[in-house]
CSV table of C-alpha atoms in Angstrom, one decimal:
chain,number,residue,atom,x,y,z
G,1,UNK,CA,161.4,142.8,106.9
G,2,UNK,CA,157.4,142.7,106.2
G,3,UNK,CA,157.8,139.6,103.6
G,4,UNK,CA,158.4,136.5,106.2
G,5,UNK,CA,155.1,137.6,108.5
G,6,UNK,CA,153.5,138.1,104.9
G,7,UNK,CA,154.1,134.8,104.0
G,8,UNK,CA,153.5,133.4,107.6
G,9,UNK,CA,149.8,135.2,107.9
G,10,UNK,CA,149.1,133.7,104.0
G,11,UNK,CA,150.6,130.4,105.6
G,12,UNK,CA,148.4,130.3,108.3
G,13,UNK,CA,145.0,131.8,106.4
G,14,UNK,CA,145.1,128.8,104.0
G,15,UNK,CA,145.8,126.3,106.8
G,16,UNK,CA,142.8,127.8,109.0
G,17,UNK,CA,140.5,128.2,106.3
G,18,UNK,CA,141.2,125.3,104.1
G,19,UNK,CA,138.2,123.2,102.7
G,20,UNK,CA,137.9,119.2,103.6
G,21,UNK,CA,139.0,118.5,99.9
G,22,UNK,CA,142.6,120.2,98.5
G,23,UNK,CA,142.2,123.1,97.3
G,24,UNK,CA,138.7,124.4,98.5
G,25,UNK,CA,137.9,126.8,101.2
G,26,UNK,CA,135.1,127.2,104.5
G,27,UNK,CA,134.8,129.9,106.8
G,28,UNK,CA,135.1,129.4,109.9
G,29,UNK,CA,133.5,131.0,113.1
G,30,UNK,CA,129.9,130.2,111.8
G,31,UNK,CA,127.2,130.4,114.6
G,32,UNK,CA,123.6,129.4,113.9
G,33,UNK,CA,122.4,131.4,110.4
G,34,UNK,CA,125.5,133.9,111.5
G,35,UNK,CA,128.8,133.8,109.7
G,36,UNK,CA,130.4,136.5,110.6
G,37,UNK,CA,134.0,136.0,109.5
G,38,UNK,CA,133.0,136.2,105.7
G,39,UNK,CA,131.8,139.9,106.8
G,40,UNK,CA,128.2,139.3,105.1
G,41,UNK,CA,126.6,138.5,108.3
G,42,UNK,CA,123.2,137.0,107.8
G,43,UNK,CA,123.6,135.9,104.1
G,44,UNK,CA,121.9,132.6,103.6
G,45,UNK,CA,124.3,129.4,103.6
G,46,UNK,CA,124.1,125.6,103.6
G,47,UNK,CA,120.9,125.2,106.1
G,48,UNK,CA,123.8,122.1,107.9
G,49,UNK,CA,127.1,123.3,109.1
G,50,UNK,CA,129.1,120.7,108.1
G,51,UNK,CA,133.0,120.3,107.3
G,52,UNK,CA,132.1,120.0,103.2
G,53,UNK,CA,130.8,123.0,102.7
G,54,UNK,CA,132.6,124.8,100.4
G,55,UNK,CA,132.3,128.7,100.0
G,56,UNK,CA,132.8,130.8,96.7
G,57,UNK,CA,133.6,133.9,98.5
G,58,UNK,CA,136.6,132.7,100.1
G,59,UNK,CA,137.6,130.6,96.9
G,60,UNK,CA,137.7,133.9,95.2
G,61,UNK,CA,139.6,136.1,97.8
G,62,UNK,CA,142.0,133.6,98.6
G,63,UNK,CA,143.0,133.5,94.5
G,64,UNK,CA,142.7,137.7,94.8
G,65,UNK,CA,145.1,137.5,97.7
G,66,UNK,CA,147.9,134.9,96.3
G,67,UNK,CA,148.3,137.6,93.2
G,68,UNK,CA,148.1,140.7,95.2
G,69,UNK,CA,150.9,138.7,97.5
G,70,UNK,CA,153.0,137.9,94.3
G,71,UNK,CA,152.8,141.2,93.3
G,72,UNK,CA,154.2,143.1,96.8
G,73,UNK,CA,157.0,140.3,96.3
G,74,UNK,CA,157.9,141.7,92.8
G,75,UNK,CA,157.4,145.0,93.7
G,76,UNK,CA,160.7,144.2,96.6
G,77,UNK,CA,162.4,141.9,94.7
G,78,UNK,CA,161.4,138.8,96.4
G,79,UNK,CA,160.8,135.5,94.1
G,80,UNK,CA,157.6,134.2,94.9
G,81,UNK,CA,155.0,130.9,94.1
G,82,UNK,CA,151.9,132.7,95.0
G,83,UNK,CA,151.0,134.1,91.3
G,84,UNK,CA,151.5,130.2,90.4
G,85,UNK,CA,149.2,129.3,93.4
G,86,UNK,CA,146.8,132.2,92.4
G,87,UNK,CA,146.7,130.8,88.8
G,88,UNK,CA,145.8,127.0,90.1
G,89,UNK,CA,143.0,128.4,91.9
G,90,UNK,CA,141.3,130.1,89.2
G,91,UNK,CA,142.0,127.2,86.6
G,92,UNK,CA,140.2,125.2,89.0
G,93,UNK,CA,137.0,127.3,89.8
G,94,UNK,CA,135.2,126.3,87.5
G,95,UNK,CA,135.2,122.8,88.2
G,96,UNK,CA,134.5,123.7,92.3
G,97,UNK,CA,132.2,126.4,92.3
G,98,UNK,CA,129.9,126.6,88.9
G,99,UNK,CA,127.0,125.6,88.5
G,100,UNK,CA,125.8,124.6,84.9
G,101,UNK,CA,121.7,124.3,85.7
G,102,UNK,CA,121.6,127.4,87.3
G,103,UNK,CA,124.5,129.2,85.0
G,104,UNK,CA,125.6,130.6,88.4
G,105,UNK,CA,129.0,130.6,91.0
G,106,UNK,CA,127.7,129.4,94.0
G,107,UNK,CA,128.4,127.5,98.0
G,108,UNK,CA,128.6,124.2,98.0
G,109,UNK,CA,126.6,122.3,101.0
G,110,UNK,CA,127.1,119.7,103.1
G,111,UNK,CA,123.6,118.6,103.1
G,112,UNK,CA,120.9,118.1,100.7
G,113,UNK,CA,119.0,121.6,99.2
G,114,UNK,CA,116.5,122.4,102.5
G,115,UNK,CA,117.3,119.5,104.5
G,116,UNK,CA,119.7,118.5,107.2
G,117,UNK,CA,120.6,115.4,105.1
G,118,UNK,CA,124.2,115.2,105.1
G,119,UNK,CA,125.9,114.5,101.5
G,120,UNK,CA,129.4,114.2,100.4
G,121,UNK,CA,128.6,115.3,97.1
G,122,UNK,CA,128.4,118.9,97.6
G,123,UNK,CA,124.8,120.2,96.4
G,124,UNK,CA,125.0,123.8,95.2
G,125,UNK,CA,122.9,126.3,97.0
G,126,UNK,CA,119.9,127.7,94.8
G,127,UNK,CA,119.9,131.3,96.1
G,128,UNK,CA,120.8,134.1,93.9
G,129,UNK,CA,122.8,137.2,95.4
G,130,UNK,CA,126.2,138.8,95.9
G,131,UNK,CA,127.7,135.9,97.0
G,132,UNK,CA,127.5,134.0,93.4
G,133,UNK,CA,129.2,137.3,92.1
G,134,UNK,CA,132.6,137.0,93.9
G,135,UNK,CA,134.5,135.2,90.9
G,136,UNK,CA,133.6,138.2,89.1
G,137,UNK,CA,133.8,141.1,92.1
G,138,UNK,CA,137.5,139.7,92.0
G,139,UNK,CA,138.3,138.8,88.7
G,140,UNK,CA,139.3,135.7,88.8
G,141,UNK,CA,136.1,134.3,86.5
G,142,UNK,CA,136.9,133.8,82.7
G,143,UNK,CA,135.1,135.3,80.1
G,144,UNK,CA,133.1,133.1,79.3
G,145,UNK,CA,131.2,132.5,82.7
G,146,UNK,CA,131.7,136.1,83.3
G,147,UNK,CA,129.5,137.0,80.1
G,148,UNK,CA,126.8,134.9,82.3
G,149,UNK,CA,127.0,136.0,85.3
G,150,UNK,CA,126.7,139.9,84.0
G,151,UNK,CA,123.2,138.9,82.5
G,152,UNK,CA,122.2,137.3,85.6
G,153,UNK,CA,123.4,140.4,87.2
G,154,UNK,CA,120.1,142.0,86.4
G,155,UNK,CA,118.0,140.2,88.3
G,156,UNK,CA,119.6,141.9,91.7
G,157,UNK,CA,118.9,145.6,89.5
G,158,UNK,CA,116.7,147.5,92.3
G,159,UNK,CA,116.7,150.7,90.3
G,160,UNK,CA,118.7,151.9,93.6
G,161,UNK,CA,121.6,149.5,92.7
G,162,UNK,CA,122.3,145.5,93.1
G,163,UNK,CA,120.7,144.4,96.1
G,164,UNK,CA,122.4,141.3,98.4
G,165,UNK,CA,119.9,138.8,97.5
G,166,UNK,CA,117.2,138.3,94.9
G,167,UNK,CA,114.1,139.1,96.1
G,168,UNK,CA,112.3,135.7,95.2
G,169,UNK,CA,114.9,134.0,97.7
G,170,UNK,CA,114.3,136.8,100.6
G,171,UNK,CA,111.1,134.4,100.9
G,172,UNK,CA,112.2,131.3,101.3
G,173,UNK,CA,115.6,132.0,103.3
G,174,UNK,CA,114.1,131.6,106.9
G,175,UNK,CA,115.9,133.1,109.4
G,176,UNK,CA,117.9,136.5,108.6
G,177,UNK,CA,118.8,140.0,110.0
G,178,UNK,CA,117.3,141.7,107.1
G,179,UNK,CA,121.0,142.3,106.6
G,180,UNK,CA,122.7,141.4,104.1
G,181,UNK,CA,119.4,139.5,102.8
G,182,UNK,CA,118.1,142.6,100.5
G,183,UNK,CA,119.4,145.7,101.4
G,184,UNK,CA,122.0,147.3,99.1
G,185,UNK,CA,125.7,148.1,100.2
G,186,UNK,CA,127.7,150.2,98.3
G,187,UNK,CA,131.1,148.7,99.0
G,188,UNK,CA,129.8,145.6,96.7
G,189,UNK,CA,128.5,147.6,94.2
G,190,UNK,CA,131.9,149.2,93.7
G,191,UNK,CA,133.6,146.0,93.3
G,192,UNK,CA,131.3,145.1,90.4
G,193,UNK,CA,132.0,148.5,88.1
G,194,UNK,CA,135.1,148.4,89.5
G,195,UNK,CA,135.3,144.7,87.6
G,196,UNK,CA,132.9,145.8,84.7
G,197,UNK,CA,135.4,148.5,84.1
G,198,UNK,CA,138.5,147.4,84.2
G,199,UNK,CA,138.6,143.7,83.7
G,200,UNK,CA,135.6,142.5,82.0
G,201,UNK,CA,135.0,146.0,79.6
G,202,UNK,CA,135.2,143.5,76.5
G,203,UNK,CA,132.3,141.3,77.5
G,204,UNK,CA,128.5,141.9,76.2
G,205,UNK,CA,126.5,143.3,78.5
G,206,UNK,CA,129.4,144.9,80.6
G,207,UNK,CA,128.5,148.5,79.5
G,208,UNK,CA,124.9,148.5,79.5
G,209,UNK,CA,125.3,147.5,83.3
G,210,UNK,CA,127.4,149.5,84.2
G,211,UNK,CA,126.4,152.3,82.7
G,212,UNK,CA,122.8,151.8,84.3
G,213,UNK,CA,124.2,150.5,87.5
G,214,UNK,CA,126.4,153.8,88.3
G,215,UNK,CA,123.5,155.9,87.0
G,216,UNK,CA,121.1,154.5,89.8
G,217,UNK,CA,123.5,154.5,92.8
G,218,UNK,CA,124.3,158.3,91.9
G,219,UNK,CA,121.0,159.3,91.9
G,220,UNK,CA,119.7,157.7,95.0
G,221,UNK,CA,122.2,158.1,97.0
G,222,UNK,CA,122.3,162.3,96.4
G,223,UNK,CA,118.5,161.8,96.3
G,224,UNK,CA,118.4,160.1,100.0
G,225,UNK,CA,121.4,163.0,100.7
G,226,UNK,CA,119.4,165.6,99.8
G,227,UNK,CA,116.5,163.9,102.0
G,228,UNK,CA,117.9,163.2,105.2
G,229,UNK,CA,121.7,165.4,105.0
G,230,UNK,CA,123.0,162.0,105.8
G,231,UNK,CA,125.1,158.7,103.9
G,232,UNK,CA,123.8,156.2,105.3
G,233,UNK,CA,125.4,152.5,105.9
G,234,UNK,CA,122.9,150.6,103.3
G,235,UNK,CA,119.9,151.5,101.5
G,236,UNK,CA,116.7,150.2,101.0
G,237,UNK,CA,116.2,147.3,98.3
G,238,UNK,CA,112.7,148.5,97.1
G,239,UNK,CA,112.8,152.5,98.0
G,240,UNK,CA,116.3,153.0,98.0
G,241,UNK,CA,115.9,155.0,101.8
G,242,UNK,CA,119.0,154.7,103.7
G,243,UNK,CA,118.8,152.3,106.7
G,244,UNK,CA,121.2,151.2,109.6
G,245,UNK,CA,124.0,153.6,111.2
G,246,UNK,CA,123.8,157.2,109.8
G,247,UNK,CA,125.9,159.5,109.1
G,248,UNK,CA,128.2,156.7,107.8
G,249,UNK,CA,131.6,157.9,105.9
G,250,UNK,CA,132.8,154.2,105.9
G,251,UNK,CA,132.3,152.8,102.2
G,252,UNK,CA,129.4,154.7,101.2
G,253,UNK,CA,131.8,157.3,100.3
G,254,UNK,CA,132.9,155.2,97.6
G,255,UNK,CA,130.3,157.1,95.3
G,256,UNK,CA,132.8,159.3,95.1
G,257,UNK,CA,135.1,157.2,93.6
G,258,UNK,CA,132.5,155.8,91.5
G,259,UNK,CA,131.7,159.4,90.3
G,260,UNK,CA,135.2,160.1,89.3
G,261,UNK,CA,135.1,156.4,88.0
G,262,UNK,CA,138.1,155.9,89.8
G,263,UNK,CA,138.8,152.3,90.5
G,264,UNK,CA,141.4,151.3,92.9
């Protein structure tokens, strides 16, 4: 009885959400530097709210979501387009979302790089952060870009885990929350050795950063326990201190999962 509203909600997300060109995707619900639908707050986006924007994030869960609906329709015995639609998506993401100076995923804008100059060409955004890591978060990136976006990967390395944004672009982002703009959040950090693990294992580099990755979350956040008796909703991008609502047993409880190496 579940599979008709299934397919209704999926109906309605990819009508609500759609991009202005087939096949892309915008968030909707932005206010001022706030876009609080994509649930990463303050995270920097096109400095011009405009209908061309185009946002990796939702490219990549939309193509996570068409596969996770195919398979619930397998799993009941219902025939189903979606792994079809899944598989368009990432064939295509390339060709939206990379960006071949930078060697990155990223936004597209609706305005020229730091202006309010609208353009209908689409300019990437420069900024380097967990954003441009959503192809991989999800697994919908090939090898081949994945391999680069692993060694860029580093550059968010805190030695307390990846923080939200790179700390060269912290400067330059103009108005934030200190939110998502730096601090380190443990639910993203899951999804990428949750990825590293079990879907891009084969790729160089995949098992040095993981291996250092998991290392450094483990030890500060037991370091930070042992400090304060608390978990704490994100920690600190340069000393790793836990910051925002404490005691927090939402998804910084995943280090138990990521102790266990247990991924979902």
């Amino acid at each position: 009885r579940v599979w008709p509203y299934l397919e209704r909600w999926f109906g309605w997300f990819n009508r609500s959400q759609s991009g202005s060109q087939e096949g892309t995707f915008r968030w909707r619900g932005r206010k001022g530097y706030h876009l609080l639908p994509c649930g990463l707050d303050d995270y920097p986006r096109s400095v011009c709210a405009t209908a061309a924007e185009k946002h990796v994030d939702l490219y990549s869960w939309a193509s996570l979501m068409g596969s996770t609906i195919h398979s619930i329709g397998e799993a009941i015995g219902e025939e189903s387009k979606y792994e079809q639609y899944a598989a368009s998506l990432r064939d295509k993401l390339d060709g939206q979302h990379w960006d071949p100076k930078r060697n990155q995923y990223s936004d597209r804008s609706g305005c020229e790089p730091n202006s309010r100059q609208i353009t209908k060409e689409g300019k990437f955004l420069s900024h380097f952060g967990y954003m441009n890591l959503f192809p991989v978060l999800t697994g919908i990136a090939g090898e081949d870009k994945a391999v680069r976006v692993i060694n860029r990967t580093w550059e968010l390395m805190s030695g307390f885990g990846l923080r939200s944004l790179r700390g060269k672009d912290r400067k330059r982002i103009g108005q934030s929350d200190n939110y998502w703009t730096g601090p380190i959040w443990i639910n993203l950090n899951y999804l990428m050795l949750r990825a590293l693990r079990t879907k891009y294992s084969a790729v160089e580099g995949s098992a040095e950063l993981y291996t250092q990755l998991r290392n450094d979350l483990i030890k500060n956040i037991a370091s930070e326990y042992r400090r304060t008796q608390k978990l704490w909703e994100n920690y600190h991008p340069t000393t790793g201190h836990g910051q925002g609502t404490a005691p927090f047993t939402g998804w910084t409880t995943l280090i138990i999962l990521i102790m266990a190496e247990e991924y979902i």
